[in-house]
Amino acid sequence: MTYVDAPSTERPPAAARRRWTAARVTGLLLMALWALLGLSIVYMLVAGYDPEKIARYGPRILNGIWVTLHLVVLSILLGAVISIPVAIGRLSHNPIIGGIAFGYSYFFRGTPLLAQTFLVYYGAGQFTAALKAVGLWMFFRDAYFCAVLTFSLNTAAYQAEILAGAIRAVPSGQWQAADSLGLRPFTTMFKIILPQALITALRPYGNEVILMIKASAIASIITVLDLMGQTRYAFSKTYDLQIYIWAAVIYLITVEVLRRLWEMMERRLTRHLRR
């Protein structure tokens, strides 16, 4: 004989009521404050829109954007080339090579980029005669080239640490498997270890590119007419604070576009890991 349980007449427990805690209230107030600030900025830009200023300084701002992108891309690429031997030095068991690589990384990561830029740009003037003797004064007399050199050396230190850390993260069993197959260390590094390390380093590399875009504004201090340099020039002629707000919006859009593109590339390159 089969018994069937009678349906329960008990009501389900009532949903817990959300309490207005101090943390929740603070979060809502901060969100409201940020929303109000954003609306205020939008209103300021719309209400103070001046077609005459846009027509006069818009082309200069566009040229500044191009200079900024050119400066960042060139610095990132040169820094990537420099970072390879530095990363190898960071992984070396030789105390001399490892010490030199550590000292390079420690100096450029431990001192402000602004101070490094001043050292290269203004410091080169202290050795004008020596630089003219070896034919390098034409390079160091140009503020743009000094900015490229400084930014390249700076980002190379960060990229080297990213690359070295990613290589260390690769399991040691990969080296052992390559040794069992009779592969040479050079082949193992560039065919097995490095491709896996670059996948790990993708996101830190993206962060470094974004940081370089924002740090590139330092170049304007040594008379490079990048986006910030052209913004400062336009402000000196108009004394209109909106120009700096537009520059901030352009930086924000540039960073957001780059972030989206980097995420697409990361998903594309790591699609085999999500299967």
Coordinates of C-alpha atoms in Angstrom, one line a residue:
M1 CA 0.0 0.0 0.0
T2 CA 1.4 3.4 -1.0
Y3 CA 1.2 6.5 1.1
V4 CA 1.2 9.9 -0.4
D5 CA 2.4 12.8 1.8
A6 CA -0.2 15.5 2.2
P7 CA 0.7 18.9 0.7
S8 CA 2.4 21.2 3.2
T9 CA 0.3 24.1 4.3
E10 CA 3.2 26.1 5.7
R11 CA 4.1 29.3 4.0
P12 CA 7.6 29.9 2.7
P13 CA 9.7 32.1 4.8
A14 CA 9.4 35.8 4.1
A15 CA 12.2 37.3 2.2
A16 CA 14.7 39.1 4.4
R17 CA 14.1 42.8 4.4
R18 CA 17.1 44.9 3.3
R19 CA 18.2 47.1 6.1
W20 CA 19.4 50.6 5.6
T21 CA 22.9 50.0 7.0
A22 CA 25.5 52.8 7.3
A23 CA 27.6 51.2 4.5
R24 CA 24.6 51.0 2.2
V25 CA 23.6 54.6 2.9
T26 CA 27.2 55.8 2.3
G27 CA 27.4 53.9 -1.0
L28 CA 24.2 55.4 -2.2
L29 CA 25.3 58.9 -1.2
L30 CA 28.6 58.5 -3.0
M31 CA 26.8 57.2 -6.1
A32 CA 24.5 60.2 -6.0
L33 CA 27.5 62.6 -5.6
W34 CA 29.3 61.1 -8.6
A35 CA 26.2 61.2 -10.7
L36 CA 25.7 64.9 -9.7
L37 CA 29.3 65.7 -10.5
G38 CA 29.0 64.0 -13.9
L39 CA 25.9 65.9 -14.8
S40 CA 27.5 69.1 -13.7
I41 CA 30.4 68.5 -16.0
V42 CA 28.1 67.6 -18.9
Y43 CA 26.1 70.8 -18.3
M44 CA 29.2 72.9 -18.2
L45 CA 30.5 71.5 -21.5
V46 CA 27.1 71.9 -23.2
A47 CA 26.3 75.4 -21.8
G48 CA 29.8 76.7 -22.5
Y49 CA 30.2 75.3 -26.0
D50 CA 31.9 77.8 -28.2
P51 CA 32.2 77.0 -31.9
E52 CA 34.8 79.7 -32.5
K53 CA 37.2 78.2 -29.9
I54 CA 36.6 74.7 -31.3
A55 CA 37.3 75.9 -34.8
R56 CA 40.5 77.7 -33.7
Y57 CA 42.0 75.2 -31.3
G58 CA 40.3 71.9 -32.4
P59 CA 43.0 71.2 -35.1
R60 CA 45.7 71.7 -32.5
I61 CA 44.0 69.4 -30.1
L62 CA 43.7 66.7 -32.8
N63 CA 47.4 67.1 -33.6
G64 CA 48.2 66.7 -29.9
I65 CA 46.2 63.5 -29.8
W66 CA 48.3 62.1 -32.7
V67 CA 51.5 63.1 -31.0
T68 CA 50.4 61.5 -27.7
L69 CA 49.5 58.2 -29.5
H70 CA 52.7 58.3 -31.5
L71 CA 54.8 58.9 -28.4
V72 CA 53.1 56.1 -26.4
V73 CA 53.2 53.5 -29.1
L74 CA 56.9 54.2 -29.9
S75 CA 57.9 54.2 -26.2
I76 CA 56.0 50.9 -25.6
L77 CA 57.6 49.2 -28.6
L78 CA 61.1 50.4 -27.7
G79 CA 60.5 49.5 -24.1
A80 CA 59.4 46.0 -25.0
V81 CA 62.7 45.5 -26.9
I82 CA 64.7 46.8 -24.0
S83 CA 62.7 44.7 -21.5
I84 CA 63.7 41.4 -23.0
P85 CA 67.4 41.5 -21.9
V86 CA 66.5 43.1 -18.6
A87 CA 64.0 40.3 -17.9
I88 CA 66.6 37.7 -18.8
G89 CA 69.0 39.4 -16.4
R90 CA 66.3 39.3 -13.7
L91 CA 66.0 35.6 -14.2
S92 CA 69.8 35.0 -14.3
H93 CA 71.5 33.2 -11.5
N94 CA 74.7 35.2 -12.2
P95 CA 75.0 37.7 -9.3
I96 CA 76.6 40.4 -11.5
I97 CA 74.0 40.1 -14.3
G98 CA 71.2 39.8 -11.9
G99 CA 72.4 42.7 -9.8
I100 CA 72.7 45.0 -12.9
A101 CA 69.2 44.1 -14.0
F102 CA 67.8 44.6 -10.5
G103 CA 69.5 48.0 -10.2
Y104 CA 68.1 49.1 -13.5
S105 CA 64.6 48.0 -12.6
Y106 CA 64.9 49.4 -9.0
F107 CA 65.9 52.8 -10.2
F108 CA 63.3 53.3 -12.9
R109 CA 60.5 51.8 -10.9
G110 CA 61.5 53.6 -7.7
T111 CA 61.9 57.2 -9.0
P112 CA 59.2 59.5 -10.4
L113 CA 58.9 59.6 -14.2
L114 CA 58.9 63.4 -14.0
A115 CA 62.3 63.4 -12.3
Q116 CA 63.6 60.9 -14.9
T117 CA 62.4 63.2 -17.7
F118 CA 64.1 66.2 -16.2
L119 CA 67.3 64.3 -15.8
V120 CA 67.4 63.4 -19.4
Y121 CA 66.1 66.6 -20.9
Y122 CA 67.8 69.2 -18.7
G123 CA 70.8 67.0 -17.7
A124 CA 71.8 66.5 -21.3
G125 CA 72.5 70.2 -21.5
Q126 CA 75.3 69.8 -18.9
F127 CA 77.2 67.7 -21.4
T128 CA 76.6 69.6 -24.6
A129 CA 80.3 69.6 -25.7
A130 CA 80.6 65.8 -25.1
L131 CA 77.4 65.0 -26.9
K132 CA 78.3 67.2 -29.9
A133 CA 81.7 65.4 -30.0
V134 CA 80.0 62.0 -30.5
G135 CA 77.2 63.4 -32.7
L136 CA 74.3 62.9 -30.2
W137 CA 73.4 66.5 -29.5
M138 CA 70.9 66.6 -32.3
F139 CA 69.0 63.8 -30.5
F140 CA 69.1 65.2 -27.0
R141 CA 68.3 68.8 -28.0
D142 CA 64.9 67.7 -29.2
A143 CA 62.3 67.4 -26.3
Y144 CA 60.3 64.8 -28.2
F145 CA 63.3 62.4 -28.5
C146 CA 64.2 62.9 -24.8
A147 CA 60.6 62.1 -23.9
V148 CA 60.7 58.9 -26.1
L149 CA 64.0 57.8 -24.5
T150 CA 62.8 58.4 -20.9
F151 CA 59.5 56.8 -21.4
S152 CA 61.1 53.8 -23.1
L153 CA 63.6 53.2 -20.3
N154 CA 60.8 53.7 -17.7
T155 CA 58.3 51.3 -19.2
A156 CA 61.1 48.8 -20.0
A157 CA 61.7 48.3 -16.3
Y158 CA 58.0 47.6 -15.7
Q159 CA 57.6 45.4 -18.7
A160 CA 60.7 43.4 -17.6
E161 CA 59.2 42.7 -14.2
I162 CA 56.0 41.7 -15.8
L163 CA 57.7 39.3 -18.3
A164 CA 60.0 37.9 -15.6
G165 CA 57.2 37.3 -13.3
A166 CA 55.1 35.6 -16.0
I167 CA 58.0 33.3 -16.9
R168 CA 58.5 32.3 -13.3
A169 CA 54.7 31.5 -13.2
V170 CA 55.1 28.8 -15.9
P171 CA 55.3 25.4 -14.1
S172 CA 58.8 23.9 -13.9
G173 CA 57.4 20.7 -15.4
Q174 CA 57.4 22.5 -18.8
W175 CA 61.2 22.8 -18.6
Q176 CA 61.5 19.1 -17.6
A177 CA 59.3 17.9 -20.4
A178 CA 61.3 19.9 -22.9
D179 CA 64.6 18.5 -21.5
S180 CA 63.2 15.0 -21.9
L181 CA 62.5 15.7 -25.5
G182 CA 66.0 16.9 -26.1
L183 CA 65.1 20.5 -26.8
R184 CA 67.7 23.2 -26.5
P185 CA 67.1 25.9 -23.8
F186 CA 66.7 28.6 -26.4
T187 CA 64.1 26.6 -28.3
T188 CA 62.3 25.7 -25.0
M189 CA 62.2 29.4 -24.0
F190 CA 60.8 30.8 -27.3
K191 CA 58.6 27.9 -28.3
I192 CA 57.2 26.6 -25.0
I193 CA 57.8 28.9 -22.1
L194 CA 57.4 32.4 -23.6
P195 CA 54.0 31.8 -25.3
Q196 CA 52.6 30.6 -22.0
A197 CA 54.2 33.5 -20.1
L198 CA 52.8 36.1 -22.5
I199 CA 49.2 34.8 -21.9
T200 CA 49.8 35.4 -18.2
A201 CA 51.3 38.8 -18.8
L202 CA 48.5 40.1 -21.2
R203 CA 46.5 41.9 -18.5
P204 CA 49.5 43.5 -16.8
Y205 CA 50.8 44.6 -20.2
G206 CA 47.4 46.2 -20.8
N207 CA 47.6 48.1 -17.5
E208 CA 51.1 49.3 -18.4
V209 CA 49.9 50.7 -21.7
I210 CA 47.1 52.5 -20.0
L211 CA 49.4 53.9 -17.4
M212 CA 51.8 55.1 -20.1
I213 CA 49.0 57.0 -21.9
K214 CA 48.1 58.9 -18.7
A215 CA 51.8 59.4 -17.8
S216 CA 52.5 60.8 -21.3
A217 CA 51.1 64.1 -20.1
I218 CA 54.4 64.7 -18.4
A219 CA 56.0 65.3 -21.8
S220 CA 54.1 68.6 -22.1
I221 CA 56.3 70.0 -19.2
I222 CA 59.4 69.8 -21.4
T223 CA 57.6 71.6 -24.3
V224 CA 56.4 68.6 -26.2
L225 CA 53.1 69.6 -27.9
D226 CA 51.1 66.4 -27.2
L227 CA 47.5 66.5 -26.1
M228 CA 48.2 68.1 -22.8
G229 CA 50.8 70.4 -24.3
Q230 CA 48.2 71.7 -26.8
T231 CA 45.6 71.9 -24.0
R232 CA 48.0 74.1 -22.0
Y233 CA 48.6 76.3 -25.0
A234 CA 44.9 76.8 -25.7
F235 CA 44.3 77.5 -22.0
S236 CA 47.0 80.1 -22.0
K237 CA 45.2 81.9 -24.8
T238 CA 41.6 81.6 -23.6
Y239 CA 41.8 81.0 -19.8
D240 CA 38.8 78.7 -20.3
L241 CA 38.8 75.8 -17.8
Q242 CA 36.6 73.7 -20.1
I243 CA 39.6 73.0 -22.3
Y244 CA 41.1 70.9 -19.5
I245 CA 37.8 69.1 -19.1
W246 CA 37.7 68.3 -22.8
A247 CA 41.3 67.0 -22.5
A248 CA 40.3 64.8 -19.6
V249 CA 37.3 63.4 -21.6
I250 CA 39.6 62.6 -24.5
Y251 CA 42.0 60.8 -22.2
L252 CA 39.1 58.9 -20.7
I253 CA 37.7 57.9 -24.1
T254 CA 41.2 56.8 -25.3
V255 CA 41.8 54.7 -22.3
E256 CA 38.3 53.1 -22.5
V257 CA 38.7 52.3 -26.2
L258 CA 42.1 50.7 -25.6
R259 CA 40.7 48.7 -22.6
R260 CA 37.9 47.3 -24.8
L261 CA 40.3 46.4 -27.6
W262 CA 42.7 44.8 -25.2
E263 CA 39.9 42.7 -23.6
M264 CA 38.9 41.5 -27.1
M265 CA 42.4 40.5 -27.9
E266 CA 42.8 38.8 -24.6
R267 CA 39.6 36.8 -25.1
R268 CA 40.7 35.9 -28.6
L269 CA 44.2 34.7 -27.5
T270 CA 42.8 32.8 -24.5
R271 CA 39.8 31.2 -26.1
H272 CA 41.4 27.7 -25.9
L273 CA 41.6 28.0 -22.1
R274 CA 37.8 28.5 -21.7
R275 CA 36.8 25.3 -23.5

